[in-house]
Amino acid sequence: MTVNIALPKGRLADKTLALMKKAGILKEVTDAGRKLVFEDEGGAVRYFLVKPWDVPVYVERGVADIGVAGKDIITENTPDVYELLDLKMGKCRMCVCAGNGYVDRPGSKLRVATKFVNTAKSYYSSLGRGIEVIKLNGSIELAPLMNMSDVIVDLVETGTTLKENDMGVVTVIADISARLIANKASYRFKRDEIDKITSLLGELINENN
Ligand code: PRP
């Protein structure tokens, strides 16, 4: 049975495709161009490239049997899928960050700019701290720079973006990495195929880490 795989475009794309190829899951990785769906030779897998935030949507709805999604997105959107494997790539941290001169005023309502609304809400509710969430879609670091927010909840990878904008990490909320996820029904009906892919990836990851 053909296994349909949703893979993320963007930052993780090259690493994910290289990993899949090295593990022998994809035989041929062609230059993506504008093409969206790729049939791998032999018909064992079909893969498609989608926006990272959409990978869990395709997997949850069963259009993709498996997919590669960041733990940040999984935590934020809590899709009803199985998380099969930590791929140990795309490593970064979900952090509270602020301008270098930032001083918290405990008790005040904190203005938090983020793409990760649920993550921010649940983190601050665990602290019992009232916040006002400002949902943004990118360049989150700009919000405190322009005094639109007090802090941000965002991903930090190398720390370059923070450094170049005179900001720093206040608190690390969670370690993040890419995960292999599976549709729950697919995992029953294509168990052998999915287990095989998982173990091929698992072996490769153990070698590399
Ligand atoms: C992410 C994240 C930070 C930056 C962190 O943004 O939101 O802005 O990367 O990486 P660094 O620590 O290596 O500098 P991304 O580049 O994905 O784009 P965005 O700002 O549009 O979200």
mmCIF file of N, CA and C in Angstrom, residues 13 24 40 46 59 98 111-112 150 176:
data_model
loop_
_atom_site.group_PDB
_atom_site.id
_atom_site.type_symbol
_atom_site.label_atom_id
_atom_site.label_comp_id
_atom_site.label_asym_id
_atom_site.label_seq_id
_atom_site.Cartn_x
_atom_site.Cartn_y
_atom_site.Cartn_z
ATOM 1 N N ALA A 13 12.676 21.867 5.089
ATOM 2 C CA ALA A 13 12.479 21.079 3.862
ATOM 3 C C ALA A 13 13.719 20.295 3.448
ATOM 4 N N GLY A 24 16.476 5.828 2.922
ATOM 5 C CA GLY A 24 16.021 4.935 1.844
ATOM 6 C C GLY A 24 14.513 4.944 1.667
ATOM 7 N N ASP A 40 7.128 8.593 -5.596
ATOM 8 C CA ASP A 40 8.456 8.010 -5.576
ATOM 9 C C ASP A 40 8.465 6.763 -6.451
ATOM 10 N N ARG A 46 4.201 8.330 -1.683
ATOM 11 C CA ARG A 46 3.890 9.556 -2.431
ATOM 12 C C ARG A 46 4.077 10.670 -1.408
ATOM 13 N N VAL A 59 -2.298 15.341 8.044
ATOM 14 C CA VAL A 59 -2.157 14.039 8.712
ATOM 15 C C VAL A 59 -3.407 13.723 9.524
ATOM 16 N N ALA A 98 12.662 39.230 25.580
ATOM 17 C CA ALA A 98 12.346 40.656 25.754
ATOM 18 C C ALA A 98 13.563 41.491 25.400
ATOM 19 N N ARG A 111 1.762 42.257 28.115
ATOM 20 C CA ARG A 111 1.407 42.199 26.703
ATOM 21 C C ARG A 111 2.392 41.250 26.010
ATOM 22 N N VAL A 112 1.845 40.172 25.449
ATOM 23 C CA VAL A 112 2.689 39.112 24.875
ATOM 24 C C VAL A 112 2.406 38.976 23.379
ATOM 25 N N ASP A 150 5.258 43.761 25.698
ATOM 26 C CA ASP A 150 6.326 43.744 26.709
ATOM 27 C C ASP A 150 7.328 42.642 26.401
ATOM 28 N N ILE A 176 12.385 22.143 21.444
ATOM 29 C CA ILE A 176 11.577 21.831 20.254
ATOM 30 C C ILE A 176 12.426 21.051 19.253
#
